[in-house]
Coordinates of C-alpha atoms in Angstrom, one line a residue:
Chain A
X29 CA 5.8 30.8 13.0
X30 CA 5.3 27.0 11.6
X31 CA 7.6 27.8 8.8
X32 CA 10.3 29.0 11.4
X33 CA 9.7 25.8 13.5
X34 CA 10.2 23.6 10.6
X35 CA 14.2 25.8 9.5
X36 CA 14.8 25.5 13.0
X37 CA 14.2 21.8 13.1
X38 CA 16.0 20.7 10.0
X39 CA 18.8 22.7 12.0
X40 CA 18.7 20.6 14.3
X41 CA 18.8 17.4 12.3
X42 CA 21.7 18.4 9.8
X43 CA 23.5 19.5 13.0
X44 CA 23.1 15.7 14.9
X45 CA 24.3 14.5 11.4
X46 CA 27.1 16.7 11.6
X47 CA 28.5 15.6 15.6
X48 CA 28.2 12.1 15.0
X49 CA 30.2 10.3 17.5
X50 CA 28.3 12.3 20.2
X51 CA 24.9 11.6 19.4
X52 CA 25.4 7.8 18.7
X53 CA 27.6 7.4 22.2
X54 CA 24.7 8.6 24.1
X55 CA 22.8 6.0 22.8
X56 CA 25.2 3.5 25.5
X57 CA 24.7 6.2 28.2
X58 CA 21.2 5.9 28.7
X59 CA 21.7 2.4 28.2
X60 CA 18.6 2.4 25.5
X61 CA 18.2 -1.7 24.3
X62 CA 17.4 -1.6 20.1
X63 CA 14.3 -3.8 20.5
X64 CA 12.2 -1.4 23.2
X65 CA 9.3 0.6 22.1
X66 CA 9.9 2.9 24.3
X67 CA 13.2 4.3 22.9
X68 CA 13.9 7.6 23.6
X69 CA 15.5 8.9 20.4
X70 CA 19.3 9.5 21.0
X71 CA 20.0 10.7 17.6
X72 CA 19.0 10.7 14.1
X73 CA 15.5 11.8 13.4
X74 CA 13.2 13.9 15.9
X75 CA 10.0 12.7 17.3
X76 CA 7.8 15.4 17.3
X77 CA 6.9 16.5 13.6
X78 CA 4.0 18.0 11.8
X79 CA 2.9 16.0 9.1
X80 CA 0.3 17.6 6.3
X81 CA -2.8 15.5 6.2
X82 CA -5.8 16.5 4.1
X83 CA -4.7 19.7 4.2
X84 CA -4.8 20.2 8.1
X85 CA -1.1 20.9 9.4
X86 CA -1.3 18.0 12.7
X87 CA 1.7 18.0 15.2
X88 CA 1.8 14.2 16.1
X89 CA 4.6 12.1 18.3
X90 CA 5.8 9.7 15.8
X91 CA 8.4 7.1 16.7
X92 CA 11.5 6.5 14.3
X93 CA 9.9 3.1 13.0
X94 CA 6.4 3.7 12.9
X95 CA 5.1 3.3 9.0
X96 CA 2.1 5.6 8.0
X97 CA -0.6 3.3 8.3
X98 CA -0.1 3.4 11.9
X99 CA 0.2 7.1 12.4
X100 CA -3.0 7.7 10.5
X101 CA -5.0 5.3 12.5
X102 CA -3.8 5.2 16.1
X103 CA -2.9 8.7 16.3
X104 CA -4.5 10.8 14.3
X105 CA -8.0 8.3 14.3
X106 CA -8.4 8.2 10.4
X107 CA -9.3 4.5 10.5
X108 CA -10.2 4.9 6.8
X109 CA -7.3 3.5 6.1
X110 CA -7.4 0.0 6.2
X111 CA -4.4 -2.7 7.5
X112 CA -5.1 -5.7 5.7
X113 CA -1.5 -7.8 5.3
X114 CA 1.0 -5.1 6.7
X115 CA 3.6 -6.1 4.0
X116 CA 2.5 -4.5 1.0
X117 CA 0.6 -7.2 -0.3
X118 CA -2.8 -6.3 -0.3
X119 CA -3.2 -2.7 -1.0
X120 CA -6.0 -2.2 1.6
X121 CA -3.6 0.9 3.4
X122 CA -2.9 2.7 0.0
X123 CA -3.4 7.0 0.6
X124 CA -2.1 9.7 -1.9
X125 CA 1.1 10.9 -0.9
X126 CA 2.2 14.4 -3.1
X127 CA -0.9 12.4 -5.1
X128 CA 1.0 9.3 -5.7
X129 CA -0.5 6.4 -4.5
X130 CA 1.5 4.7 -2.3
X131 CA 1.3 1.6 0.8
X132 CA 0.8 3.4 3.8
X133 CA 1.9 0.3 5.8
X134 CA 5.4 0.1 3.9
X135 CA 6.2 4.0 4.3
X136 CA 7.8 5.5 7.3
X137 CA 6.1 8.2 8.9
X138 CA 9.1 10.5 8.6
X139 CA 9.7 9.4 4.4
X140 CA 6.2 11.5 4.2
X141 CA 7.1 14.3 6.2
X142 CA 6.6 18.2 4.4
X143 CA 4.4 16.3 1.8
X144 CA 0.8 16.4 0.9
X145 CA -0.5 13.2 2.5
X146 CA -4.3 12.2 1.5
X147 CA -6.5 9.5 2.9
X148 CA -10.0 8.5 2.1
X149 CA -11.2 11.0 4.6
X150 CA -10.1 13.9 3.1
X151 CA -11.6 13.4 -0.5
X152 CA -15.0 14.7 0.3
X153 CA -15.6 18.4 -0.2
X154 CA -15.6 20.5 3.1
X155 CA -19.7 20.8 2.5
X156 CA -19.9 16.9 3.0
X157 CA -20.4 16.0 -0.9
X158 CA -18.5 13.0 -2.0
X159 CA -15.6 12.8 -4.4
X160 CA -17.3 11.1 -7.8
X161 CA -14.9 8.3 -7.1
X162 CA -17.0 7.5 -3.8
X163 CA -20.1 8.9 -5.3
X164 CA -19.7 6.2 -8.2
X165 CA -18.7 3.7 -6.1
X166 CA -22.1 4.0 -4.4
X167 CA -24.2 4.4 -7.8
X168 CA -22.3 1.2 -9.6
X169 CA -22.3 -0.6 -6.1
X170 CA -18.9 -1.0 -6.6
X171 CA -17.9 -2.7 -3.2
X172 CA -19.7 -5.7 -1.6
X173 CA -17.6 -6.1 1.7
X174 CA -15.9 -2.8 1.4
X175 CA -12.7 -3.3 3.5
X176 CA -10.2 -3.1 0.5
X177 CA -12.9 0.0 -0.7
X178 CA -10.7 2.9 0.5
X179 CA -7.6 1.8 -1.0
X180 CA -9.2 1.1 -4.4
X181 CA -10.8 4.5 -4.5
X182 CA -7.5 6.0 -3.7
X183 CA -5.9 4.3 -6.3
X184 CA -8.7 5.5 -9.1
X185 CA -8.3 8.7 -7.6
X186 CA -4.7 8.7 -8.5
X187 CA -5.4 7.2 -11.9
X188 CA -8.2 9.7 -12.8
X189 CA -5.6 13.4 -11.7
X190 CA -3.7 11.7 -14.0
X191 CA -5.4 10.4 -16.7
X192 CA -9.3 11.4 -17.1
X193 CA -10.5 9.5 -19.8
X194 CA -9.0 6.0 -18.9
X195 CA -9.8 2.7 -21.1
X196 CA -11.2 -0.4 -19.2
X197 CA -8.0 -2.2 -19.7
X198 CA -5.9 0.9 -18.1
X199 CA -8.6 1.2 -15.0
X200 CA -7.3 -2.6 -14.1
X201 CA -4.0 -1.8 -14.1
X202 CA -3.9 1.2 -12.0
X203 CA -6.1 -1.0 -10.0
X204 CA -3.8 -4.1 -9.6
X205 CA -1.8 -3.1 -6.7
X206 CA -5.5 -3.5 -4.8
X207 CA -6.7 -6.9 -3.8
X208 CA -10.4 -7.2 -3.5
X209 CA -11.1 -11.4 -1.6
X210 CA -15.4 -11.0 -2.7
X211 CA -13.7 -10.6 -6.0
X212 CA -16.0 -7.3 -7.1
X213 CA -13.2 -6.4 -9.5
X214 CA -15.7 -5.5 -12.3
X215 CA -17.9 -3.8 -10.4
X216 CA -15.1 -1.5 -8.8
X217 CA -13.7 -0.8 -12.4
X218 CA -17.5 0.1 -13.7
X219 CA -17.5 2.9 -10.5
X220 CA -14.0 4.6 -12.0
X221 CA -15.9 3.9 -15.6
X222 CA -18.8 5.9 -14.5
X223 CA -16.8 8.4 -12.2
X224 CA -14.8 8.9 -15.3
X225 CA -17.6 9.8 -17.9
X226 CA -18.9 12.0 -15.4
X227 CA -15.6 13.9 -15.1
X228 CA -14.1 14.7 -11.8
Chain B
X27 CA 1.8 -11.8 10.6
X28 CA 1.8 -10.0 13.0
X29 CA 0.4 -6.2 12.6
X30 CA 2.4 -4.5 15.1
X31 CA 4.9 -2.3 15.3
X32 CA 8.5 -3.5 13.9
X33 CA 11.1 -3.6 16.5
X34 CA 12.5 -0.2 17.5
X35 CA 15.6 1.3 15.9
X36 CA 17.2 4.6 15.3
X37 CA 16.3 6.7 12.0
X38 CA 18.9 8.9 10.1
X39 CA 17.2 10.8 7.0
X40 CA 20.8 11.8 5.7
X41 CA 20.1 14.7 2.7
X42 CA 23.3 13.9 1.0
X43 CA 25.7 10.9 -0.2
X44 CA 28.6 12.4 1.6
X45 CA 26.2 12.1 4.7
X46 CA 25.2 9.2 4.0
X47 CA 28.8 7.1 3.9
X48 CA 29.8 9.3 7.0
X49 CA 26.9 7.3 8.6
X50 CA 27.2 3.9 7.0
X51 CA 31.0 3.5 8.2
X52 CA 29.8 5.4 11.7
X53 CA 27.8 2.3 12.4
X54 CA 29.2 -0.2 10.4
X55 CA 27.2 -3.5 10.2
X56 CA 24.8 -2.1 12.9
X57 CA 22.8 0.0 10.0
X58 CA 21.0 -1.1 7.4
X59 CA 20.4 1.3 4.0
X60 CA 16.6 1.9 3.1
X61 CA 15.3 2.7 -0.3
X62 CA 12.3 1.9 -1.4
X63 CA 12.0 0.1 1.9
X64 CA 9.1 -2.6 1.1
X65 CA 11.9 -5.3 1.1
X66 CA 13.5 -3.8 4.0
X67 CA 10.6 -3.6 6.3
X68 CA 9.1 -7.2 5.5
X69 CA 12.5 -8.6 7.3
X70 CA 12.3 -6.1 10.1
X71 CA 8.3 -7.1 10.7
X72 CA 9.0 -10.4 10.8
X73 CA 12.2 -9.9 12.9
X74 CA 13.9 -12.2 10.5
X75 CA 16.3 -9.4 10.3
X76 CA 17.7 -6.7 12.5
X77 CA 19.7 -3.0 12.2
X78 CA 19.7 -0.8 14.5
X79 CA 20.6 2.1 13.0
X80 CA 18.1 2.9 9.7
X81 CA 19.5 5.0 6.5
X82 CA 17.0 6.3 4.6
X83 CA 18.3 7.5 1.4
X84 CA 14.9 8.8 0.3
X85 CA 16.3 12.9 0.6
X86 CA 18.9 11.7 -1.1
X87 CA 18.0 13.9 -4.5
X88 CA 21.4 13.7 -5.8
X89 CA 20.8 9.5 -6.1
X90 CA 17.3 10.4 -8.3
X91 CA 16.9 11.3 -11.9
X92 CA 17.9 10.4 -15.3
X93 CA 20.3 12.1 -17.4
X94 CA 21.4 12.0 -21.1
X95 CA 25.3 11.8 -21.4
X96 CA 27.2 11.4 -24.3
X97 CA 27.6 8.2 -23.9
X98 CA 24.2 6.6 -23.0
X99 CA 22.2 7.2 -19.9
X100 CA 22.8 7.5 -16.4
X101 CA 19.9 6.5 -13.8
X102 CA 20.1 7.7 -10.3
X103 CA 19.9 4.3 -7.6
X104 CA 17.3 6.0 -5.9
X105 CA 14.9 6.7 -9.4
X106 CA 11.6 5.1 -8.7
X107 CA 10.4 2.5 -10.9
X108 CA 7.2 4.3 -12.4
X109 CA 10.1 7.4 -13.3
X110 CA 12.1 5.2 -15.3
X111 CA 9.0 3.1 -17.4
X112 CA 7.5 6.3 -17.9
X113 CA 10.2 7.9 -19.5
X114 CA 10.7 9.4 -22.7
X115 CA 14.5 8.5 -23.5
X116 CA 14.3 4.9 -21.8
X117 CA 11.0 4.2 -24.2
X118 CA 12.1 5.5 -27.2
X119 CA 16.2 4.1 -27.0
X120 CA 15.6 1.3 -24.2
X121 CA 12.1 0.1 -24.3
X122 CA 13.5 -2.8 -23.1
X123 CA 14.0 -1.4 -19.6
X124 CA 10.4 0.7 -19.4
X125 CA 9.2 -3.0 -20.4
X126 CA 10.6 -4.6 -17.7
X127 CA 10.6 -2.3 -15.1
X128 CA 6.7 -2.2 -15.7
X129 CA 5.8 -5.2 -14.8
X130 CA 7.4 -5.9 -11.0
X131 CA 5.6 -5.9 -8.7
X132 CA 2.1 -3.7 -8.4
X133 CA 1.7 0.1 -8.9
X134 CA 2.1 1.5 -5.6
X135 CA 5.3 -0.4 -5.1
X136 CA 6.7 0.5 -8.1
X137 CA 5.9 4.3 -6.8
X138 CA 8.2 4.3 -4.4
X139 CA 10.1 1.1 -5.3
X140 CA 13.1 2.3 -6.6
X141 CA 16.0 0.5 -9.6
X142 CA 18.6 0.4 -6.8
X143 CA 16.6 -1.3 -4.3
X144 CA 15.1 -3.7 -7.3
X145 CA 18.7 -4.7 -8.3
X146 CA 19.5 -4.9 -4.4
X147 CA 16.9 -7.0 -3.3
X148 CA 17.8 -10.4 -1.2
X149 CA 17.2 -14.0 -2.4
X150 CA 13.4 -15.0 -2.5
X151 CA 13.2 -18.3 -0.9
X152 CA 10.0 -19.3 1.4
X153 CA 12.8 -21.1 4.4
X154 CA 15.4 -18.4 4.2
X155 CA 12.7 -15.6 4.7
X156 CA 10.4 -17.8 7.5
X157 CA 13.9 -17.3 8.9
X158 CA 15.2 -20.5 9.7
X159 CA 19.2 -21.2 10.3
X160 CA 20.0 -22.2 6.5
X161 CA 23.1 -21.6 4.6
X162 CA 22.3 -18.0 3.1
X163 CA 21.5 -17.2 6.9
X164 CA 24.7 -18.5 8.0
X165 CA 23.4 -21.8 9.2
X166 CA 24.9 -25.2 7.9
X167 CA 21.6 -26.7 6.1
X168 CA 19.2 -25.9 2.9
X169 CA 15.5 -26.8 3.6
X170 CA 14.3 -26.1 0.0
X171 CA 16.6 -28.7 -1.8
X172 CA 15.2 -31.5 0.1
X173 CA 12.8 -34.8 -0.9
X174 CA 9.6 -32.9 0.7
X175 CA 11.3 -29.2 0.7
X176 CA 8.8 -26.4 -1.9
X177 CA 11.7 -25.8 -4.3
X178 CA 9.1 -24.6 -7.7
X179 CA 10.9 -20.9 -7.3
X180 CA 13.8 -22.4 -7.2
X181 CA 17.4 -22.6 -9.7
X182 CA 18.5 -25.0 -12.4
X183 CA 21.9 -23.8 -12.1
X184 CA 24.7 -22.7 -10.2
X185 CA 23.4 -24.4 -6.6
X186 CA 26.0 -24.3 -3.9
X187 CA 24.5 -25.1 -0.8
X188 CA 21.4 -22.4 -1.7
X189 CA 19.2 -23.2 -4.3
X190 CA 17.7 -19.7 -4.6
X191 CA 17.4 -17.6 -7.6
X192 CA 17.6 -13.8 -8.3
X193 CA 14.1 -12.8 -8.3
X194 CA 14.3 -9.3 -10.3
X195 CA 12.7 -8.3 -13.3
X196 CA 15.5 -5.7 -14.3
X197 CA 18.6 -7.3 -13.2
X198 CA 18.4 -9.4 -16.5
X199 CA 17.6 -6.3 -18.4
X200 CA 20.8 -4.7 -17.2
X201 CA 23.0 -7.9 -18.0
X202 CA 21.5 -7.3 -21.6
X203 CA 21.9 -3.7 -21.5
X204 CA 25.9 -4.3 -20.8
X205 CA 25.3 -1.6 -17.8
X206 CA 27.8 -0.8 -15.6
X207 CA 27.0 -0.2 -11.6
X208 CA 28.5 2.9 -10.0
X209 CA 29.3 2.0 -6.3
X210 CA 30.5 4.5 -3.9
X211 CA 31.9 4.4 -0.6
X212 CA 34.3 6.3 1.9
X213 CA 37.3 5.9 -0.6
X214 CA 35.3 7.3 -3.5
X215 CA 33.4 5.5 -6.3
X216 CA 34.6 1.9 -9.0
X217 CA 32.2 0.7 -11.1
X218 CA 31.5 -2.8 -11.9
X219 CA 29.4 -4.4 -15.1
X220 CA 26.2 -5.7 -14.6
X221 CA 27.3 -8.8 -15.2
X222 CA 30.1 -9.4 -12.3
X223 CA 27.7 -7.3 -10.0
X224 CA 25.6 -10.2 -9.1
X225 CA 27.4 -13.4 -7.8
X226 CA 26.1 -16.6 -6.5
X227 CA 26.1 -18.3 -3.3
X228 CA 30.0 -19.9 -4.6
X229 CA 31.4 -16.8 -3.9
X230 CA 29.5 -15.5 -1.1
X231 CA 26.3 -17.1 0.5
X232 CA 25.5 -14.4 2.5
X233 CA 24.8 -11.9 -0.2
X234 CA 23.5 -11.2 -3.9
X235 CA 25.8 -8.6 -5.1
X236 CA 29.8 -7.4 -5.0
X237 CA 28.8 -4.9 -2.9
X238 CA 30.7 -4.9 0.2
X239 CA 30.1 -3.5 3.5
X240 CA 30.2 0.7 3.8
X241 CA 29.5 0.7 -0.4
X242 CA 26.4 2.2 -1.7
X243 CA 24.9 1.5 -5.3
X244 CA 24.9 5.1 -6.6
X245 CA 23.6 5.3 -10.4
X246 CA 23.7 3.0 -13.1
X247 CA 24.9 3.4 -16.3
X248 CA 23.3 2.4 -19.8
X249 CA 25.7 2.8 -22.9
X250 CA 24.7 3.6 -26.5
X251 CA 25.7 -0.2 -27.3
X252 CA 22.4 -1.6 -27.5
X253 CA 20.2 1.7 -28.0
X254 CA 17.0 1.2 -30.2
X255 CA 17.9 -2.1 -30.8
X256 CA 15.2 -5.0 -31.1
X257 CA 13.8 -6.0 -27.8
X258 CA 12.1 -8.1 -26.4
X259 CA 11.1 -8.9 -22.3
X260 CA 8.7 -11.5 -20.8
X261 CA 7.9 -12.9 -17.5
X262 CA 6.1 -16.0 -16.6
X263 CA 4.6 -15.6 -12.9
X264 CA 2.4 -17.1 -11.1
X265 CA -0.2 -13.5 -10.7
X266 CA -0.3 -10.9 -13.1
X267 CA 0.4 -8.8 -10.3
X268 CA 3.0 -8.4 -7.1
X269 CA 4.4 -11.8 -7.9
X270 CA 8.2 -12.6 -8.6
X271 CA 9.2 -14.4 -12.4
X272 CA 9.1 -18.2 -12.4
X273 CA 11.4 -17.1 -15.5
X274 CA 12.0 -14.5 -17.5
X275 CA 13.7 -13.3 -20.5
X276 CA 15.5 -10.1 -22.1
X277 CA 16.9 -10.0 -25.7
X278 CA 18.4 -7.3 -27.7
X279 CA 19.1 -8.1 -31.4
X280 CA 19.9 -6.2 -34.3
X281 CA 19.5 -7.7 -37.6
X282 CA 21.3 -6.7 -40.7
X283 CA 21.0 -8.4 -44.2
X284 CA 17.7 -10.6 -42.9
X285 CA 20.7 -12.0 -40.3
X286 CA 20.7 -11.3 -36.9
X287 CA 23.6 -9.5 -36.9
X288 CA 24.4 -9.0 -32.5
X289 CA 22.3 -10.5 -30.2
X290 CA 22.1 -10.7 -26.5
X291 CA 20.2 -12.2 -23.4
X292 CA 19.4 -13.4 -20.0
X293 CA 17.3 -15.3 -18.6
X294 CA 16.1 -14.4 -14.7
X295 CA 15.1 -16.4 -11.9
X296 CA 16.3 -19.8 -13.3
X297 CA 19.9 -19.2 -11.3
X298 CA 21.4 -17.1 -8.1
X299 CA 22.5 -14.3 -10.6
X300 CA 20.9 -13.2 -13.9
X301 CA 21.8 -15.6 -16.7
X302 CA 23.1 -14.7 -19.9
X303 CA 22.0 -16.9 -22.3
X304 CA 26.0 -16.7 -24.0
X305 CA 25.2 -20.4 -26.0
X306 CA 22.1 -19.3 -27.4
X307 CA 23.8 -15.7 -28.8
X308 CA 26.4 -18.2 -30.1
X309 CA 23.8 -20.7 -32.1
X310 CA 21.7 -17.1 -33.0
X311 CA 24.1 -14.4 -34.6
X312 CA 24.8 -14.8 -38.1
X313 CA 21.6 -17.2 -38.6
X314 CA 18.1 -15.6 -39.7
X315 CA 15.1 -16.0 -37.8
X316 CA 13.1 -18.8 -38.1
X317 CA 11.7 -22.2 -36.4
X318 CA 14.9 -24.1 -36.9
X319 CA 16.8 -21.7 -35.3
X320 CA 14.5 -20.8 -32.4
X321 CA 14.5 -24.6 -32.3
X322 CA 18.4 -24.7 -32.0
X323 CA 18.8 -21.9 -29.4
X324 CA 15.4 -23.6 -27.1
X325 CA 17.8 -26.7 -26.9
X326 CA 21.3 -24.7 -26.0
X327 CA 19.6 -22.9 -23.5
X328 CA 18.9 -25.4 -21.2
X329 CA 21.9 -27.1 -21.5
X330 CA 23.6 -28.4 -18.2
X331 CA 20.4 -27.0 -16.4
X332 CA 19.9 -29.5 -13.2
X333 CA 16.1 -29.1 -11.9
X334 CA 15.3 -29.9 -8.0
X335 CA 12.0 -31.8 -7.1
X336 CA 9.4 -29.5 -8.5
X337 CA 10.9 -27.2 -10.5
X338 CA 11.0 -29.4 -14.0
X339 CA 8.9 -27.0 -15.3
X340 CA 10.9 -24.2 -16.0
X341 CA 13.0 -26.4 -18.2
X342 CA 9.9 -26.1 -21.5
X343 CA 9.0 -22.8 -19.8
X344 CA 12.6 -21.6 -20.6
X345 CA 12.8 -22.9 -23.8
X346 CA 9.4 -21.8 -24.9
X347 CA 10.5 -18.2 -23.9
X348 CA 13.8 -18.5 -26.2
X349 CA 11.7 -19.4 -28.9
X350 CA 9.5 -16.7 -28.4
X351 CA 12.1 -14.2 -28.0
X352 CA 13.6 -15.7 -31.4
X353 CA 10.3 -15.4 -33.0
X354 CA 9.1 -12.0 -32.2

């Protein structure tokens, strides 16, 4: 049914592509200004999309230039994910995308559509037991604020389904896209140390 | 800052180039072409700038990849940073590249960030980005080159009105390279050399590159010219991290007979467009390596360079990067 939906909507979109003119003149008809947020779509992308987030299939209304970081927290309510700067500057939005981590702040909602999309919520196992990352992050008391903590374990997360056995040198890098203002850099690379040596 | 949403526009996820430039000349200078996006959306957050009609080439796949030809390698425009540092061929033949490449920006943007969008990217300059009404914006003044204006970023040559320089890591590397830029648009595809790619603000103000409305940057191409030659690539910035070069320099050399034999380089962020260091090759081929000649080529690089209030600096910084190019 779902996978139906989905033919049926790329359809759709290929098909809008395909009758230009009509589809952007209708954009004059209804006399829709550029700048309102509450466009009505005349063409181009649809609204209503299912996105795949920690592994639950969620239908969600998501406006042509809405980025991620803005779906996730105001309408699906995974305020794990943190807005620090909004510009890619900080790294306090970064989730897994197809378990890349990316800004979630700097991606459009429809950019992530039919891939895996994973935010600090969905790292824990369904019987409530941490991922090692978080679990390490609580044994090393790896954060002392914690707002830039979800986007640094989702980074290390990355780092470690890539490479398990990381050196100190290459847990820093994979954690430079992260700012941290209390400065607990050490102590979040001694968490990804120890999550390491346990093995995820 | 504001953390809101960006100002409303229309979103076309074209899955093909031919799509693509049927939508780019539908809505002309109404659209705006997204790659990476995360120089894209800073302008449309701050509503410094404004499209309403979004491309996102992103399901492009026909602008990704990598590919061996017989004559060198061709990189897809739409190739994300990380693809092209981690790399096989491009670290073996062009480490030079997978050196430069790895160190813009921070690891999630270089994720999604992607070589088109890098060598795309508009003029880093704090005035013409707050969005005031200066020359690049198509206003009639410059409020960095002024007695109290924050000009450190800023060029030592080639000012014309702007002062600002090219801030990317990898556009130097291409100059170096001798790549050649495929550009396509509705009439089909030319291709330009790296080095007449980028132009300065004497032959248009308003943008970095020759590419002209309803053109896309397609793939670039590396020839075998300079394959496993000596490299070398530095930046000086500010951060370790996310920030752009306060200079920066690429060399490829070969040496034959303890000689340098062919040399080349550019230095970025110290003028509007990458600059090849074309004096320095001069003073450096047919010498050998040593102080008096990194000595030599430190003094022809900065010759005619004309600093701006607080950017003296880069003058030693430049040099001390030619030397170390020449010593490593």
């Amino acid at each position: 049914m779902i996978t139906q939906a989905k033919t049926s909507r790329r359809n759709f979109i290929k098909g809008v592509i395909a009758s230009g003119a009509a589809a952007s003149s209708s954009a004059y008809m209804f006399g829709v200004s550029g700048c309102s947020n509450q466009q009505v779509s005349t063409g181009g992308v649809e609204r209503l999309i299912s996105l795949n987030v920690n592994g639950m299939t969620r239908n969600v209304d998501v406006l042509p230039n809405e980025t991620l970081a803005m779906t996730l927290r105001y309408k699906l309510g995974l305020t794990g994910t943190k807005l620090g700067c909004d510009r890619g500057e900080c790294g306090a939005c970064t989730v897994l995308v197809d378990g890349v981590n990316l800004y979630a702040c700097s991606l459009l909602t429809h950019t992530a559509r039919n891939k895996q999309i994973t935010t600090i919520e969905g790292l824990e196992s369904s019987d409530g037991i941490l991922h090692p990352v978080q679990q390490a992050m609580i044994d090393e008391l790896g954060p002392q604020c914690g707002f830039c903590t979800p986007g640094q374990i989702m980074s290390a997360v990355a780092l470690l389904s890539n490479n398990p056995n990381p050196t100190r040198d290459e847990v820093r890098r994979a954690l430079s896209g992260n700012l941290c203002r209390c400065g607990a850099y050490d102590h979040y690379i001694n968490a990804v140390m120890l999550a390491a040596e346990r093995g995820i | 800052m504001a953390k809101d949403m960006m100002p409303a526009f229309e979103l076309y996820q074209p899955d093909s180039l031919d799509n693509a430039l049927e939508l780019l000349s539908r809505f002309g200078d109404r659209s705006w072409i997204v790659a990476g996006g995360h120089d894209s959306f800073d302008w449309f957050k701050d509503r410094t700038k404004y499209a309403q009609y979004v491309i996102d080439l992103n399901n492009v796949n026909e602008l990704k990849g990598i590919n061996e030809t017989s004559e060198g390698i061709e990189i897809g425009a739409m190739t994300s940073l990380t693809e092209i540092e981690l790399n096989d061929v491009i670290r073996q033949r062009y480490s030079l590249l997978s050196d430069a490449v790895s160190r813009v920006a921070s690891p999630q943007i270089r994720h999604i960030g992607t070589i088109g969008g890098n060598l795309n990217q508009d003029a880093r300059c704090w005035y013409y980005r707050y969005g005031v009404d200066c020359y690049r914006a198509g206003g009639n003044s410059c409020y960095a080159d002024t007695p109290e204006g924050q000009n450190r970023e800023h060029c030592l040559w080639g000012a014309s009105r702007c002062v600002a320089v090219s801030p990317s890591d990898v556009a130097p590397a291409m100059v170096v390279l001798e790549a050649t830029m495929v550009i396509a648009s509705a009439n089909g595809l030319r291709e330009v050399p790296a080095e007449d790619y980028f132009i300065g603000p004497n032959i248009d103000i308003e943008r970095m590159t020759v590419i002209e409305p309803g053109e896309v940057l397609v793939s670039i191409k590396i020839p075998n010219t300079w394959a496993n030659a000596m490299f070398y690539f530095e930046k000086v910035a500010d951060r370790n991290t996310w920030d752009f070069p306060l200079v920066n320099i690429s060399r490829a050399m070969f040496i034959e007979n303890g000689v340098v034999s062919r040399i080349r380089m550019a230095a970025g962020a110290v003028e509007c467009i990458p600059r090849r260091l074309s004096v320095v090759e001069q003073v450096v081929a047919g010498s050998e390596l040593n102080e008096e000649t990194a000595e030599l080529a430190s003094q022809a690089a900065i010759r005619g360079a004309t600093p701006l209030n607080f950017n003296h600096f880069k003058i030693p910084l430049l040099q001390n990067l030619v030397k170390r190019a020449l010593r490593a």
